mmCIF file of C-alpha atoms in Angstrom:
data_model
loop_
_atom_site.group_PDB
_atom_site.id
_atom_site.type_symbol
_atom_site.label_atom_id
_atom_site.label_comp_id
_atom_site.label_asym_id
_atom_site.label_seq_id
_atom_site.Cartn_x
_atom_site.Cartn_y
_atom_site.Cartn_z
ATOM 1 C CA UNK A 846 -4.358 -5.702 -21.887
ATOM 2 C CA UNK A 847 -0.872 -5.803 -20.361
ATOM 3 C CA UNK A 848 0.198 -8.597 -18.046
ATOM 4 C CA UNK A 849 2.944 -8.669 -15.452
ATOM 5 C CA UNK A 850 2.327 -5.170 -14.084
ATOM 6 C CA UNK A 851 4.494 -5.668 -11.006
ATOM 7 C CA UNK A 852 7.319 -7.273 -12.992
ATOM 8 C CA UNK A 853 7.290 -4.340 -15.405
ATOM 9 C CA UNK A 854 7.290 -1.911 -12.484
ATOM 10 C CA UNK A 855 10.350 -3.688 -11.072
ATOM 11 C CA UNK A 856 12.147 -3.208 -14.397
ATOM 12 C CA UNK A 857 11.130 0.464 -14.475
ATOM 13 C CA UNK A 858 12.558 1.083 -11.017
ATOM 14 C CA UNK A 859 15.759 -0.949 -11.268
ATOM 15 C CA UNK A 860 16.606 0.271 -14.772
ATOM 16 C CA UNK A 861 16.291 3.913 -13.750
ATOM 17 C CA UNK A 862 19.668 5.658 -13.439
ATOM 18 C CA UNK A 863 20.851 5.926 -9.821
ATOM 19 C CA UNK A 864 17.630 4.325 -8.587
ATOM 20 C CA UNK A 865 19.201 3.184 -5.315
ATOM 21 C CA UNK A 866 20.214 6.749 -4.490
ATOM 22 C CA UNK A 867 16.758 8.094 -5.295
ATOM 23 C CA UNK A 868 14.945 5.461 -3.242
ATOM 24 C CA UNK A 869 17.396 6.122 -0.420
ATOM 25 C CA UNK A 870 16.655 9.859 -0.570
ATOM 26 C CA UNK A 871 12.930 9.106 -0.453
ATOM 27 C CA UNK A 872 13.569 6.830 2.536
ATOM 28 C CA UNK A 873 15.366 9.671 4.327
ATOM 29 C CA UNK A 874 12.425 11.950 3.518
ATOM 30 C CA UNK A 875 10.082 9.454 5.184
ATOM 31 C CA UNK A 876 11.553 10.430 8.557
ATOM 32 C CA UNK A 877 10.144 13.951 8.170
ATOM 33 C CA UNK A 878 6.603 13.876 9.607
ATOM 34 C CA UNK A 879 3.754 14.758 7.220
ATOM 35 C CA UNK A 880 5.784 16.877 4.778
ATOM 36 C CA UNK A 881 8.139 14.041 3.906
ATOM 37 C CA UNK A 882 5.326 11.643 3.068
ATOM 38 C CA UNK A 883 3.486 14.325 1.078
ATOM 39 C CA UNK A 884 6.566 14.755 -1.108
ATOM 40 C CA UNK A 885 7.040 10.991 -1.456
ATOM 41 C CA UNK A 886 3.405 10.481 -2.460
ATOM 42 C CA UNK A 887 3.470 13.407 -4.867
ATOM 43 C CA UNK A 888 6.682 12.120 -6.460
ATOM 44 C CA UNK A 889 5.652 8.463 -6.842
ATOM 45 C CA UNK A 890 2.044 9.068 -7.895
ATOM 46 C CA UNK A 891 3.233 11.676 -10.396
ATOM 47 C CA UNK A 892 5.530 9.040 -11.907
ATOM 48 C CA UNK A 893 2.631 6.566 -11.994
ATOM 49 C CA UNK A 894 0.380 9.199 -13.571
ATOM 50 C CA UNK A 895 2.884 9.662 -16.391
ATOM 51 C CA UNK A 896 2.806 5.909 -16.991
ATOM 52 C CA UNK A 897 -0.998 5.961 -17.043
ATOM 53 C CA UNK A 898 -0.712 8.483 -19.873
ATOM 54 C CA UNK A 899 1.633 6.097 -21.689
ATOM 55 C CA UNK A 900 4.811 8.067 -20.928
ATOM 56 C CA UNK A 901 7.643 5.565 -20.377
ATOM 57 C CA UNK A 902 10.252 7.410 -18.341
ATOM 58 C CA UNK A 903 12.667 6.477 -15.532
ATOM 59 C CA UNK A 904 12.357 7.719 -11.981
ATOM 60 C CA UNK A 905 12.393 11.536 -12.112
ATOM 61 C CA UNK A 906 15.851 12.881 -11.428
ATOM 62 C CA UNK A 907 14.704 15.607 -9.040
ATOM 63 C CA UNK A 908 12.498 14.600 -6.138
ATOM 64 C CA UNK A 909 11.266 18.153 -5.530
ATOM 65 C CA UNK A 910 10.650 18.837 -9.217
ATOM 66 C CA UNK A 911 7.330 20.691 -9.415
ATOM 67 C CA UNK A 912 7.147 21.775 -13.033
ATOM 68 C CA UNK A 913 3.373 21.298 -13.279
ATOM 69 C CA UNK A 914 2.751 22.837 -9.849
ATOM 70 C CA UNK A 915 0.899 19.779 -8.522
ATOM 71 C CA UNK A 916 3.588 17.886 -6.596
ATOM 72 C CA UNK A 917 2.495 19.026 -3.152
ATOM 73 C CA UNK A 918 -1.238 19.134 -3.808
ATOM 74 C CA UNK A 919 -1.084 15.641 -5.301
ATOM 75 C CA UNK A 920 0.846 14.358 -2.293
ATOM 76 C CA UNK A 921 -1.552 16.049 0.128
ATOM 77 C CA UNK A 922 -4.624 14.666 -1.646
ATOM 78 C CA UNK A 923 -3.054 11.195 -1.643
ATOM 79 C CA UNK A 924 -2.540 11.528 2.115
ATOM 80 C CA UNK A 925 -6.178 12.571 2.593
ATOM 81 C CA UNK A 926 -7.414 9.548 0.632
ATOM 82 C CA UNK A 927 -5.136 7.267 2.672
ATOM 83 C CA UNK A 928 -6.390 8.711 5.968
ATOM 84 C CA UNK A 929 -10.050 8.343 4.954
ATOM 85 C CA UNK A 930 -9.441 4.713 3.937
ATOM 86 C CA UNK A 931 -7.648 4.083 7.231
ATOM 87 C CA UNK A 932 -10.593 5.531 9.160
ATOM 88 C CA UNK A 933 -13.018 3.336 7.200
ATOM 89 C CA UNK A 934 -10.944 0.250 8.010
ATOM 90 C CA UNK A 935 -10.715 1.239 11.679
ATOM 91 C CA UNK A 936 -14.497 1.580 11.906
ATOM 92 C CA UNK A 937 -15.030 -1.770 10.180
ATOM 93 C CA UNK A 938 -12.503 -3.490 12.447
ATOM 94 C CA UNK A 939 -14.176 -2.042 15.529
ATOM 95 C CA UNK A 940 -17.577 -3.198 14.301
ATOM 96 C CA UNK A 941 -16.199 -6.643 13.543
ATOM 97 C CA UNK A 942 -14.670 -6.868 17.006
ATOM 98 C CA UNK A 943 -17.933 -5.922 18.654
ATOM 99 C CA UNK A 944 -19.843 -8.506 16.631
ATOM 100 C CA UNK A 945 -17.434 -11.347 17.364
ATOM 101 C CA UNK A 946 -17.043 -10.490 21.070
ATOM 102 C CA UNK A 947 -20.762 -9.985 21.584
ATOM 103 C CA UNK A 948 -21.900 -13.189 19.910
ATOM 104 C CA UNK A 949 -21.437 -15.408 22.975
ATOM 105 C CA UNK A 950 -22.671 -12.883 25.524
ATOM 106 C CA UNK A 951 -25.820 -12.154 23.546
ATOM 107 C CA UNK A 952 -26.596 -15.850 23.075
ATOM 108 C CA UNK A 953 -26.036 -16.597 26.752
ATOM 109 C CA UNK A 954 -28.392 -13.802 27.779
ATOM 110 C CA UNK A 955 -31.113 -15.276 25.600
ATOM 111 C CA UNK A 956 -30.887 -18.650 27.371
ATOM 112 C CA UNK A 957 -31.349 -16.973 30.721
ATOM 113 C CA UNK A 958 -30.637 -19.404 33.574
ATOM 114 C CA UNK A 959 -27.262 -20.724 34.653
ATOM 115 C CA UNK A 960 -28.046 -24.363 33.855
ATOM 116 C CA UNK A 961 -28.968 -23.530 30.260
ATOM 117 C CA UNK A 962 -25.854 -21.426 29.910
ATOM 118 C CA UNK A 963 -23.720 -24.314 31.183
ATOM 119 C CA UNK A 964 -25.310 -26.715 28.715
ATOM 120 C CA UNK A 965 -24.667 -24.384 25.791
ATOM 121 C CA UNK A 966 -21.119 -23.228 26.645
ATOM 122 C CA UNK A 967 -19.391 -25.732 24.342
ATOM 123 C CA UNK A 968 -21.498 -25.198 21.238
ATOM 124 C CA UNK A 969 -21.624 -21.462 21.800
ATOM 125 C CA UNK A 970 -17.853 -21.450 22.153
ATOM 126 C CA UNK A 971 -17.582 -23.233 18.835
ATOM 127 C CA UNK A 972 -20.043 -20.859 17.200
ATOM 128 C CA UNK A 973 -18.233 -17.874 18.677
ATOM 129 C CA UNK A 974 -14.927 -19.194 17.341
ATOM 130 C CA UNK A 975 -16.408 -19.748 13.890
ATOM 131 C CA UNK A 976 -17.945 -16.281 13.929
ATOM 132 C CA UNK A 977 -14.604 -14.788 14.951
ATOM 133 C CA UNK A 978 -12.855 -16.656 12.146
ATOM 134 C CA UNK A 979 -15.511 -15.579 9.666
ATOM 135 C CA UNK A 980 -15.281 -11.990 10.917
ATOM 136 C CA UNK A 981 -11.488 -12.064 10.482
ATOM 137 C CA UNK A 982 -11.806 -13.410 6.931
ATOM 138 C CA UNK A 983 -14.379 -10.771 6.040
ATOM 139 C CA UNK A 984 -12.228 -7.993 7.497
ATOM 140 C CA UNK A 985 -9.223 -9.223 5.498
ATOM 141 C CA UNK A 986 -11.291 -9.226 2.314
ATOM 142 C CA UNK A 987 -12.668 -5.770 3.082
ATOM 143 C CA UNK A 988 -9.178 -4.434 3.840
ATOM 144 C CA UNK A 989 -8.004 -5.703 0.449
ATOM 145 C CA UNK A 990 -10.930 -4.025 -1.300
ATOM 146 C CA UNK A 991 -10.340 -0.761 0.573
ATOM 147 C CA UNK A 992 -6.653 -0.879 -0.416
ATOM 148 C CA UNK A 993 -7.599 -1.357 -4.071
ATOM 149 C CA UNK A 994 -10.090 1.510 -3.877
ATOM 150 C CA UNK A 995 -7.372 3.663 -2.328
ATOM 151 C CA UNK A 996 -4.917 2.882 -5.129
ATOM 152 C CA UNK A 997 -7.355 3.389 -7.998
ATOM 153 C CA UNK A 998 -8.878 6.458 -6.353
ATOM 154 C CA UNK A 999 -5.450 8.028 -5.853
ATOM 155 C CA UNK A 1000 -4.607 7.250 -9.464
ATOM 156 C CA UNK A 1001 -7.766 9.029 -10.666
ATOM 157 C CA UNK A 1002 -7.001 11.958 -8.372
ATOM 158 C CA UNK A 1003 -3.491 12.190 -9.836
ATOM 159 C CA UNK A 1004 -4.832 12.186 -13.389
ATOM 160 C CA UNK A 1005 -7.535 14.810 -12.834
ATOM 161 C CA UNK A 1006 -5.691 16.785 -10.156
ATOM 162 C CA UNK A 1007 -8.829 16.927 -8.018
ATOM 163 C CA UNK A 1008 -9.470 15.333 -4.652
ATOM 164 C CA UNK A 1009 -13.097 14.596 -5.551
ATOM 165 C CA UNK A 1010 -11.957 12.265 -8.356
ATOM 166 C CA UNK A 1011 -10.403 10.020 -5.718
ATOM 167 C CA UNK A 1012 -13.750 9.404 -4.016
ATOM 168 C CA UNK A 1013 -15.901 8.523 -7.015
ATOM 169 C CA UNK A 1014 -16.833 5.041 -5.876
ATOM 170 C CA UNK A 1015 -18.840 4.154 -8.991
ATOM 171 C CA UNK A 1016 -16.043 5.239 -11.360
ATOM 172 C CA UNK A 1017 -13.401 3.449 -9.278
ATOM 173 C CA UNK A 1018 -15.470 0.271 -9.097
ATOM 174 C CA UNK A 1019 -16.038 0.337 -12.862
ATOM 175 C CA UNK A 1020 -12.276 0.375 -13.439
ATOM 176 C CA UNK A 1021 -11.638 -2.369 -10.903
ATOM 177 C CA UNK A 1022 -14.367 -4.576 -12.325
ATOM 178 C CA UNK A 1023 -12.990 -4.172 -15.860
ATOM 179 C CA UNK A 1024 -9.672 -5.799 -14.862
ATOM 180 C CA UNK A 1025 -10.103 -7.047 -11.321
ATOM 181 C CA UNK A 1026 -7.622 -9.894 -11.794
ATOM 182 C CA UNK A 1027 -4.929 -7.450 -12.867
ATOM 183 C CA UNK A 1028 -5.285 -5.094 -9.906
ATOM 184 C CA UNK A 1029 -5.637 -8.064 -7.561
ATOM 185 C CA UNK A 1030 -2.347 -9.512 -8.819
ATOM 186 C CA UNK A 1031 -0.683 -6.201 -8.027
ATOM 187 C CA UNK A 1032 -2.054 -6.410 -4.490
ATOM 188 C CA UNK A 1033 -0.889 -10.010 -4.167
ATOM 189 C CA UNK A 1034 2.630 -9.177 -5.329
ATOM 190 C CA UNK A 1035 2.738 -6.174 -3.012
ATOM 191 C CA UNK A 1036 1.757 -8.396 -0.073
ATOM 192 C CA UNK A 1037 4.440 -10.926 -1.026
ATOM 193 C CA UNK A 1038 7.083 -8.210 -1.335
ATOM 194 C CA UNK A 1039 6.014 -6.728 2.007
ATOM 195 C CA UNK A 1040 6.256 -10.175 3.609
ATOM 196 C CA UNK A 1041 9.733 -10.734 2.140
ATOM 197 C CA UNK A 1042 10.787 -7.288 3.361
ATOM 198 C CA UNK A 1043 9.607 -8.181 6.867
ATOM 199 C CA UNK A 1044 11.548 -11.467 6.796
ATOM 200 C CA UNK A 1045 14.656 -9.699 5.503
ATOM 201 C CA UNK A 1046 14.498 -7.114 8.284
ATOM 202 C CA UNK A 1047 13.978 -9.834 10.897
ATOM 203 C CA UNK A 1048 17.017 -11.732 9.592
ATOM 204 C CA UNK A 1049 19.040 -8.523 9.551
ATOM 205 C CA UNK A 1050 18.113 -7.886 13.180
ATOM 206 C CA UNK A 1051 19.211 -11.415 14.108
ATOM 207 C CA UNK A 1052 22.530 -11.026 12.290
ATOM 208 C CA UNK A 1053 23.194 -7.626 13.853
ATOM 209 C CA UNK A 1054 22.424 -8.918 17.350
ATOM 210 C CA UNK A 1055 24.739 -11.902 16.863
ATOM 211 C CA UNK A 1056 27.486 -9.688 15.438
ATOM 212 C CA UNK A 1057 26.983 -7.247 18.300
ATOM 213 C CA UNK A 1058 27.504 -9.965 20.879
ATOM 214 C CA UNK A 1059 30.741 -11.021 19.182
ATOM 215 C CA UNK A 1060 31.974 -7.430 18.958
ATOM 216 C CA UNK A 1061 31.142 -6.697 22.584
ATOM 217 C CA UNK A 1062 33.112 -9.778 23.623
ATOM 218 C CA UNK A 1063 36.017 -8.673 21.448
ATOM 219 C CA UNK A 1064 36.049 -5.138 22.862
ATOM 220 C CA UNK A 1065 35.815 -6.482 26.401
ATOM 221 C CA UNK A 1066 38.848 -8.704 25.820
ATOM 222 C CA UNK A 1067 40.746 -5.719 24.424
ATOM 223 C CA UNK A 1068 40.144 -3.844 27.667
ATOM 224 C CA UNK A 1069 37.473 -1.443 26.402
ATOM 225 C CA UNK A 1070 34.361 -0.807 28.385
ATOM 226 C CA UNK A 1071 31.778 -3.428 27.434
ATOM 227 C CA UNK A 1072 28.974 -1.062 28.339
ATOM 228 C CA UNK A 1073 30.284 1.711 26.100
ATOM 229 C CA UNK A 1074 30.874 -0.706 23.252
ATOM 230 C CA UNK A 1075 27.417 -2.195 23.635
ATOM 231 C CA UNK A 1076 25.780 1.224 23.604
ATOM 232 C CA UNK A 1077 27.616 2.336 20.462
ATOM 233 C CA UNK A 1078 26.846 -0.912 18.660
ATOM 234 C CA UNK A 1079 23.169 -0.785 19.610
ATOM 235 C CA UNK A 1080 22.869 2.801 18.347
ATOM 236 C CA UNK A 1081 24.703 2.040 15.100
ATOM 237 C CA UNK A 1082 22.731 -1.146 14.474
ATOM 238 C CA UNK A 1083 19.415 0.573 15.223
ATOM 239 C CA UNK A 1084 20.186 3.396 12.781
ATOM 240 C CA UNK A 1085 21.189 0.955 10.028
ATOM 241 C CA UNK A 1086 18.125 -1.228 10.538
ATOM 242 C CA UNK A 1087 15.739 1.728 10.634
ATOM 243 C CA UNK A 1088 17.213 3.102 7.411
ATOM 244 C CA UNK A 1089 17.085 -0.351 5.794
ATOM 245 C CA UNK A 1090 13.436 -0.754 6.778
ATOM 246 C CA UNK A 1091 12.600 2.694 5.385
ATOM 247 C CA UNK A 1092 14.450 1.953 2.134
ATOM 248 C CA UNK A 1093 12.691 -1.372 1.576
ATOM 249 C CA UNK A 1094 9.322 0.101 2.566
ATOM 250 C CA UNK A 1095 9.628 2.973 0.081
ATOM 251 C CA UNK A 1096 10.821 0.537 -2.598
ATOM 252 C CA UNK A 1097 7.735 -1.638 -2.070
ATOM 253 C CA UNK A 1098 5.512 1.446 -2.325
ATOM 254 C CA UNK A 1099 7.263 2.598 -5.492
ATOM 255 C CA UNK A 1100 6.756 -0.822 -7.113
ATOM 256 C CA UNK A 1101 3.060 -1.003 -6.200
ATOM 257 C CA UNK A 1102 2.300 2.573 -7.278
ATOM 258 C CA UNK A 1103 4.164 2.212 -10.582
ATOM 259 C CA UNK A 1104 2.335 -1.089 -11.210
ATOM 260 C CA UNK A 1105 -0.983 0.707 -10.693
ATOM 261 C CA UNK A 1106 0.170 3.239 -13.285
ATOM 262 C CA UNK A 1107 0.777 0.426 -15.782
ATOM 263 C CA UNK A 1108 -2.614 -1.080 -14.940
ATOM 264 C CA UNK A 1109 -4.341 2.270 -15.524
ATOM 265 C CA UNK A 1110 -2.654 2.725 -18.905
ATOM 266 C CA UNK A 1111 -5.032 0.149 -20.425
ATOM 267 C CA UNK A 1112 -7.977 2.544 -19.907
ATOM 268 C CA UNK A 1113 -6.895 4.919 -22.690
ATOM 269 C CA UNK A 1114 -6.401 7.883 -20.356
ATOM 270 C CA UNK A 1115 -5.652 10.228 -23.259
ATOM 271 C CA UNK A 1116 -9.304 9.981 -24.303
ATOM 272 C CA UNK A 1117 -10.794 10.541 -20.859
ATOM 273 C CA UNK A 1118 -13.158 13.472 -20.596
ATOM 274 C CA UNK A 1119 -14.659 14.865 -17.395
ATOM 275 C CA UNK A 1120 -14.270 12.897 -14.179
ATOM 276 C CA UNK A 1121 -18.012 12.156 -14.167
ATOM 277 C CA UNK A 1122 -18.136 11.050 -17.808
ATOM 278 C CA UNK A 1123 -18.020 7.415 -18.957
ATOM 279 C CA UNK A 1124 -14.570 6.079 -19.752
ATOM 280 C CA UNK A 1125 -13.649 4.823 -23.248
ATOM 281 C CA UNK A 1126 -14.129 1.146 -22.383
ATOM 282 C CA UNK A 1127 -17.617 1.922 -21.049
ATOM 283 C CA UNK A 1128 -18.539 3.772 -24.234
ATOM 284 C CA UNK A 1129 -17.357 0.840 -26.332
ATOM 285 C CA UNK A 1130 -19.382 -1.537 -24.171
ATOM 286 C CA UNK A 1131 -22.482 0.599 -24.596
ATOM 287 C CA UNK A 1132 -22.009 0.714 -28.371
ATOM 288 C CA UNK A 1133 -21.586 -3.046 -28.509
ATOM 289 C CA UNK A 1134 -24.793 -3.586 -26.565
ATOM 290 C CA UNK A 1135 -26.589 -1.056 -28.725
#
């Protein structure tokens, strides 16, 4: 069982020839609604699928390479799985909000009269706060689980080339349970990288704003229009920051998806049969028990 999935994924990305250019091209594609993200998903999950099969290869040279004819279908199916998971999370968040917001009102109604309500405001406020905190913790845990299901489901879809393989909850759960610590570490590293990316972008915004103020002052002293200079600097800075954010976001996605490919490699994909059949590790477990 391999360890350091995310670290290995980092090596795979950064040791690929011209990886900065390829990630930058993917970042530019991300500005194209729907189609751009379908291509990005098809490209990255195809690379992860190859790793799941045990094929160690750098980032594909051609982003639109569609030799097996599944680039666009794979990207579209990945988008469908992501949308379904997002809808599930939205429903759960709405339900959690209703539960936490309704806890105090429901309790107050039970007590009935104003005097009883007054006497129970403090404890009910505490209970409501605790329920809200508990609800938030549960929603965070559920969001993590949904994210893991989305990753593993998309990986299975990429391997079988069928959308239905991405929604086999029992098969997905069996894989997660077999190495839950491994897939959870990938999620943890992805969250850390995403946090660092957010901090980096925030610092970049601060630096650009400070530099913009200095430049505007300089242009004003040189006799140029401060308004014109400010407008040009704001536009230039916004374009650079947006592109930087897209680049770092796509890089984080590439690392997480490749890491999931490494994680899946342990399941002996070459010996998988139908999408409904037991996987090799399940067959070995059944033989051991027998």
